[in-house]
Every structure is written in structure tokens, then in C-alpha cells.
mmCIF file of C-alpha atoms in Angstrom:
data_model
loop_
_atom_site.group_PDB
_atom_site.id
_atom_site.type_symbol
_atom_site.label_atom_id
_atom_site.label_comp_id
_atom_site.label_asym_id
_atom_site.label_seq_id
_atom_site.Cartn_x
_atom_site.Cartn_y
_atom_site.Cartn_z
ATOM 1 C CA UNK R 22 37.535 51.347 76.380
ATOM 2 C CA UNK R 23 39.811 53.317 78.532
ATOM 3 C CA UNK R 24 43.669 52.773 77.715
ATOM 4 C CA UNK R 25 45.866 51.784 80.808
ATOM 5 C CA UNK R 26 48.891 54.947 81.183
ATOM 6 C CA UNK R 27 52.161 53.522 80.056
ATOM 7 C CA UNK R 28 55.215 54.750 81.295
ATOM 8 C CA UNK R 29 57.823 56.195 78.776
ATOM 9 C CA UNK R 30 60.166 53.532 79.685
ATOM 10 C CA UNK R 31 58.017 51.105 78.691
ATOM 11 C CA UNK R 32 57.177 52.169 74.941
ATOM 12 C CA UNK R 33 61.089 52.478 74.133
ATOM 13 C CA UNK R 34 59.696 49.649 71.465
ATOM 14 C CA UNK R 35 57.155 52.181 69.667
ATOM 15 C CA UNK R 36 58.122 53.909 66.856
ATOM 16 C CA UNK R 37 58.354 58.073 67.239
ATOM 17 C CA UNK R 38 55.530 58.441 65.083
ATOM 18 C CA UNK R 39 53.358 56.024 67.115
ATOM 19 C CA UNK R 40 54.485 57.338 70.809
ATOM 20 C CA UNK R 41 53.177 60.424 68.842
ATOM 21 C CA UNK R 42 50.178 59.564 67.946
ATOM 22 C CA UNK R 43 49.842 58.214 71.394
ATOM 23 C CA UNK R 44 51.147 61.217 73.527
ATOM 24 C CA UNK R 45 48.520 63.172 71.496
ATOM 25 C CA UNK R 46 45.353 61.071 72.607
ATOM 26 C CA UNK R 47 46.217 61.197 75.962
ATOM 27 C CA UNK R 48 46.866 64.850 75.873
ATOM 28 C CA UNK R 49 43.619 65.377 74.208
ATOM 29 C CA UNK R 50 41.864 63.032 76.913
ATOM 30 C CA UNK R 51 39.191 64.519 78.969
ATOM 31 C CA UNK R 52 40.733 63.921 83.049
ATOM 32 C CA UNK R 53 43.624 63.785 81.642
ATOM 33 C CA UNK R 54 44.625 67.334 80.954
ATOM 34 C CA UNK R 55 43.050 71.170 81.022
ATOM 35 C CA UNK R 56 43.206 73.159 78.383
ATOM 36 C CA UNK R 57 42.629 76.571 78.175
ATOM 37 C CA UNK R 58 43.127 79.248 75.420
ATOM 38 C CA UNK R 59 43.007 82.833 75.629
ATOM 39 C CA UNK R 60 44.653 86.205 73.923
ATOM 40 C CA UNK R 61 47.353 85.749 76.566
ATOM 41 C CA UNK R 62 48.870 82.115 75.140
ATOM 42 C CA UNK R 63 48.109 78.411 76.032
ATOM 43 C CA UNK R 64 47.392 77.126 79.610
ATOM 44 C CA UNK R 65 47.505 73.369 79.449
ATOM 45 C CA UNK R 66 47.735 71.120 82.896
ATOM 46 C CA UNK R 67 47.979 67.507 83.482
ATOM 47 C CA UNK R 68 45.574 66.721 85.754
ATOM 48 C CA UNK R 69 45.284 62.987 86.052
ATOM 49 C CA UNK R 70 46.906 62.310 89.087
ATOM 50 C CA UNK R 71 45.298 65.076 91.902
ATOM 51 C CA UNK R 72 47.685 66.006 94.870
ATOM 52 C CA UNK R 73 50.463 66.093 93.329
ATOM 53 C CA UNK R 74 52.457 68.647 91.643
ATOM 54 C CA UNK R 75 51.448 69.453 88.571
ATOM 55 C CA UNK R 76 53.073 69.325 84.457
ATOM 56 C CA UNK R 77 52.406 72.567 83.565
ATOM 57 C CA UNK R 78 53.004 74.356 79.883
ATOM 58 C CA UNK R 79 52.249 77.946 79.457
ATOM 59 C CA UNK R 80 53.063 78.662 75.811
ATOM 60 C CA UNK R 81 52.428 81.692 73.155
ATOM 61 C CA UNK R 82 52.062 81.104 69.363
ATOM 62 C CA UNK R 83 52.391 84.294 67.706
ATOM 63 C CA UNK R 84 53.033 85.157 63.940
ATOM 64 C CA UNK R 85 56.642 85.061 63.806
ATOM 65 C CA UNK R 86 57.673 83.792 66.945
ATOM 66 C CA UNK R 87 56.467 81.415 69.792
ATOM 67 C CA UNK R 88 57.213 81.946 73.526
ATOM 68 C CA UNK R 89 57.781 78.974 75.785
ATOM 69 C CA UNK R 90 56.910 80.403 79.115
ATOM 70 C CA UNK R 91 56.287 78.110 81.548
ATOM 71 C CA UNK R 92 57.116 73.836 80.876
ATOM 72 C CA UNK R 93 57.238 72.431 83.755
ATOM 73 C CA UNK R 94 57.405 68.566 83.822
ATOM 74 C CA UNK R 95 58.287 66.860 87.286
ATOM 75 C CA UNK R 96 56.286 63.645 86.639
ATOM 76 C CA UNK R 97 58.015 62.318 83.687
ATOM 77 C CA UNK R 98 56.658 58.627 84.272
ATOM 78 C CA UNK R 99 54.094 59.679 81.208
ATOM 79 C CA UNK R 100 54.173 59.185 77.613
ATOM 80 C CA UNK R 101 54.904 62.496 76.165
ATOM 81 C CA UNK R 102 57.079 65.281 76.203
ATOM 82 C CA UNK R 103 56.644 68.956 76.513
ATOM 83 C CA UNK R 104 57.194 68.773 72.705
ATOM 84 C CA UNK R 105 54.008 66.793 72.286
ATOM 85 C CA UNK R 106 52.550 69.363 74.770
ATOM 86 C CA UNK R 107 53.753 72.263 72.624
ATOM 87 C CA UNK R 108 52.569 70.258 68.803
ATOM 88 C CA UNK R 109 48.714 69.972 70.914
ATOM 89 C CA UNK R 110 48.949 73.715 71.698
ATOM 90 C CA UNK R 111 50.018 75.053 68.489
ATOM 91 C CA UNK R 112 47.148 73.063 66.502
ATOM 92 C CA UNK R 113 44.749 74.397 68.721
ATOM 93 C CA UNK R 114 45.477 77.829 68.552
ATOM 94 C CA UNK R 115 45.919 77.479 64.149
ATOM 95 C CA UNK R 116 42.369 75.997 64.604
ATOM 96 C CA UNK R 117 41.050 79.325 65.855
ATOM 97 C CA UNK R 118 43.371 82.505 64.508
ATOM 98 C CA UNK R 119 44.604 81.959 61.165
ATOM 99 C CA UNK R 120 47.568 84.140 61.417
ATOM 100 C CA UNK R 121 48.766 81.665 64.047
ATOM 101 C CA UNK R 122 49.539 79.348 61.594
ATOM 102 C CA UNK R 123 52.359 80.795 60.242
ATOM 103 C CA UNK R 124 55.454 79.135 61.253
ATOM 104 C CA UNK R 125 57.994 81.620 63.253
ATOM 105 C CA UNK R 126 61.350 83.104 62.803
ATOM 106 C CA UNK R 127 62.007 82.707 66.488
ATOM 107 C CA UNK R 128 61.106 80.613 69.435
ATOM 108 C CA UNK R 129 62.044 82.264 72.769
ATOM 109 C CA UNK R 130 62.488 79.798 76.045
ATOM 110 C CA UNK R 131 61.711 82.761 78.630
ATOM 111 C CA UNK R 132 62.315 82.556 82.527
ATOM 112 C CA UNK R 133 64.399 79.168 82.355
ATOM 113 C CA UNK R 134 65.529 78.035 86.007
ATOM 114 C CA UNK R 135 66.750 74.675 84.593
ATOM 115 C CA UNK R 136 70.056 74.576 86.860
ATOM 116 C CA UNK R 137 71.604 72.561 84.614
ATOM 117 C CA UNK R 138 70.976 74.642 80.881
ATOM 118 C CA UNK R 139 71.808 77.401 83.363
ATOM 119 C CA UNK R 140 75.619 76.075 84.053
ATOM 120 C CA UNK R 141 75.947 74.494 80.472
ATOM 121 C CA UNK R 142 75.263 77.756 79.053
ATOM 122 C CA UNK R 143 76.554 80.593 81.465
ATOM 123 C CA UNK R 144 78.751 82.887 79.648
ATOM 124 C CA UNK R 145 78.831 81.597 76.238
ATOM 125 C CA UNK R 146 78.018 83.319 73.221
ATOM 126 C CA UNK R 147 78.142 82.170 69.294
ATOM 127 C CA UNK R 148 78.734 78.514 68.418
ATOM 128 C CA UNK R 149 80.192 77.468 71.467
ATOM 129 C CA UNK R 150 76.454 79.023 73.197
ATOM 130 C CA UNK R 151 74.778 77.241 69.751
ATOM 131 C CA UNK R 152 76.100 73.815 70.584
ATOM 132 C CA UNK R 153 75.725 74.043 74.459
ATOM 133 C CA UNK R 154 72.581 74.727 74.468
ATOM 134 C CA UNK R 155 70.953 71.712 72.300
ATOM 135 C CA UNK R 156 73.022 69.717 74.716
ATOM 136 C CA UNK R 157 71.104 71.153 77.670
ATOM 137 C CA UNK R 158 67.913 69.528 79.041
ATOM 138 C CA UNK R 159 65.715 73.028 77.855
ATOM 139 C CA UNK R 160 67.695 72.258 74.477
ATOM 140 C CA UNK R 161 66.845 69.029 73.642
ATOM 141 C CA UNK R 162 63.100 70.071 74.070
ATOM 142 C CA UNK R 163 63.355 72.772 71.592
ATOM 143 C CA UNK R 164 64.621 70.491 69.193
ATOM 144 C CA UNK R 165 61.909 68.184 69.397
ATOM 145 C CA UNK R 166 59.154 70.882 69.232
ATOM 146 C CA UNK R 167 61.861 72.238 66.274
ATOM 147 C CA UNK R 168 61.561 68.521 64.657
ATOM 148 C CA UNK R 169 57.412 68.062 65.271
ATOM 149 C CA UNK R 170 57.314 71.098 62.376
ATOM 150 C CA UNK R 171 60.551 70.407 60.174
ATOM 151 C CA UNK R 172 62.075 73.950 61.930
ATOM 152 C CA UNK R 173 65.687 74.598 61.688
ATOM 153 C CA UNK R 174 67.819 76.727 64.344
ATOM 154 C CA UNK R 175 70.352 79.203 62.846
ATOM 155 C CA UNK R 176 71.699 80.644 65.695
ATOM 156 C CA UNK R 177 71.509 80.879 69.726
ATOM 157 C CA UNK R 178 71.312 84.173 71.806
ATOM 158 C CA UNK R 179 71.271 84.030 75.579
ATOM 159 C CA UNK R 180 70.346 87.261 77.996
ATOM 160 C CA UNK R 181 71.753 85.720 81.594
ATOM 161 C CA UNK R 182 69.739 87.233 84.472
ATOM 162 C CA UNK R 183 70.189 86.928 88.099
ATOM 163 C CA UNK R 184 68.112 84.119 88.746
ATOM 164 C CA UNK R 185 67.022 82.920 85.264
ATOM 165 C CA UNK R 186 67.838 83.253 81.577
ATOM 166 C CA UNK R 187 66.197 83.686 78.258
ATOM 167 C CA UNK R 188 66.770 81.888 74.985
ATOM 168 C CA UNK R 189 66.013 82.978 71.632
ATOM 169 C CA UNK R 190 66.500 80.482 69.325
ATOM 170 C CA UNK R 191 66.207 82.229 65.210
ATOM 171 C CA UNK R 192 65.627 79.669 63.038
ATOM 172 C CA UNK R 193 66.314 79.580 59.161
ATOM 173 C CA UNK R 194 63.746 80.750 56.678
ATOM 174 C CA UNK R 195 61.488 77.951 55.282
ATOM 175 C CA UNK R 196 60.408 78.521 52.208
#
């Protein structure tokens, strides 16, 4: 029996685990999302509601660092994030290249036009750069795809283009 889509305001009374667990099912879901995974990274596309625009997550998991290019999430009435998106992705990709599943040193948010991590953020550098950026919406994402595998961020760099940035994000060895 098919489950009826929940909006995330609605499961504030889950517990993170469960909204998990749930944001993974429905990710998984046949007519719910495409998948598709090549040499090039992870395509992945919710497709459940045709017409309109699109969440769209174009990731790379590579041995030692992971690229978030693309995460693009206008609907947000759903139950999951673009950290759930990212957890599917990355356990896909371990399931066919071993060397995948090694956990990185980096994580790079490349191309972001997020208007407002690009204001937060413009012109900083060090900690004050560090703790801007986890407070910025592009931010807050990497720490919950940081939290889904127990990944700690060490330090922040920024390269500011005209239109765009790029984040790398080093993380501390895990041992």
C-alpha cells in the first residue's frame, strides 16, 4: 500500500532517525525520483509532481573528496533534504566502486548562486568565513550530509567568482 506524501511541516513530531528512514523510501520510490549513475557523478530528479520545476542533485563521490554540483530544491513541501538526497547517492555509488567508499578529506559546494550564502559569506576568510558559512542556507546542508556520516569540518575556503562561488569545506581526519 502506497504511503500518502507528508509535508515536512507535518512530521516536526518524528524523530531524525525516523524522518530518515522515511526520506530514504521515498527517495528510493519508483515515480518518485530518477536515478542515474555514471563515471561523471550522480543524476538524481524528483519526478513526482510533472510540470513543475524540478529538485535536482548532481553530486560526485570520489576517493577523497565529494563534489556537490548541482542541489537544487524549490519544492521543499517534501520530506527530505538534499542531505537525504546526498546519503541515497553516496550508498549507491559504494554499492558499485569500492574505492568510493572511502570517506573524503574534502567536500566542495561548486557553482553556488544561493544569494543569500553569497552575501553571508562575501569577503570573508578564516573563522569569521568558518562560522558564516554553517550559518548560510548551502551551510546548514553540508552539515547535515557532514552529520549523516559522523564528518567533521576543520576549516572553510571560499574562491568568490563573478556570478557564483565555490566552497571547499576540509574536514578532520577520521581515524
Amino acid at each position: 500500500m502506497d504511503q500518502e506524501l507528508v509535508p515536512l511541516r507535518e512530521l516536526t513530531g518524528l524523530t531524525e532517525q525516523a524522518r530518515s528512514e522515511r526520506a530514504m523510501r521515498y527517495i528510493d520510490k519508483v515515480g518518485n525520483f530518477s536515478h542515474r549513475v555514471d563515471r561523471t557523478g550522480v543524476y538524481s530528479r524528483d519526478i513526482s509532481q510533472p510540470g513543475r520545476s524540478a529538485n535536482v542533485f548532481i553530486n560526485r563521490y570520489d576517493a577523497g573528496v565529494w563534489i556537490f554540483e548541482q542541489n537544487f530544491r524549490p519544492i521543499k513541501n517534501f520530506d527530505y533534504y538534499a542531505s537525504d538526497v546526498a546519503k541515497y547517492q553516496y550508498l549507491q555509488v559504494a554499492q558499485r566502486v569500492e574505492s568510493s567508499a572511502v570517506m573524503p578529506r574534502k567536500i566542495i559546494r561548486q557553482g553556488v548562486v544561493n544569494q543569500i550564502t553569497l552575501n553571508m559569506t562575501s569577503g570573508k576568510q578564516g573563522d569569521e568565513l568558518f562560522s558564516a558559512f554553517f550559518q548560510t542556507p548551502n551551510g546548514k546542508s553540508t552539515q547535515r550530509i557532514m552529520d549523516n556520516f559522523s564528518l567533521v569540518a576543520e576549516n572553510v575556503e571560499m574562491e568568490e567568482l563573478a556570478s557564483h562561488a565555490n566552497y571547499v569545506v576540509w574536514l578532520k581526519e577520521s581515524f
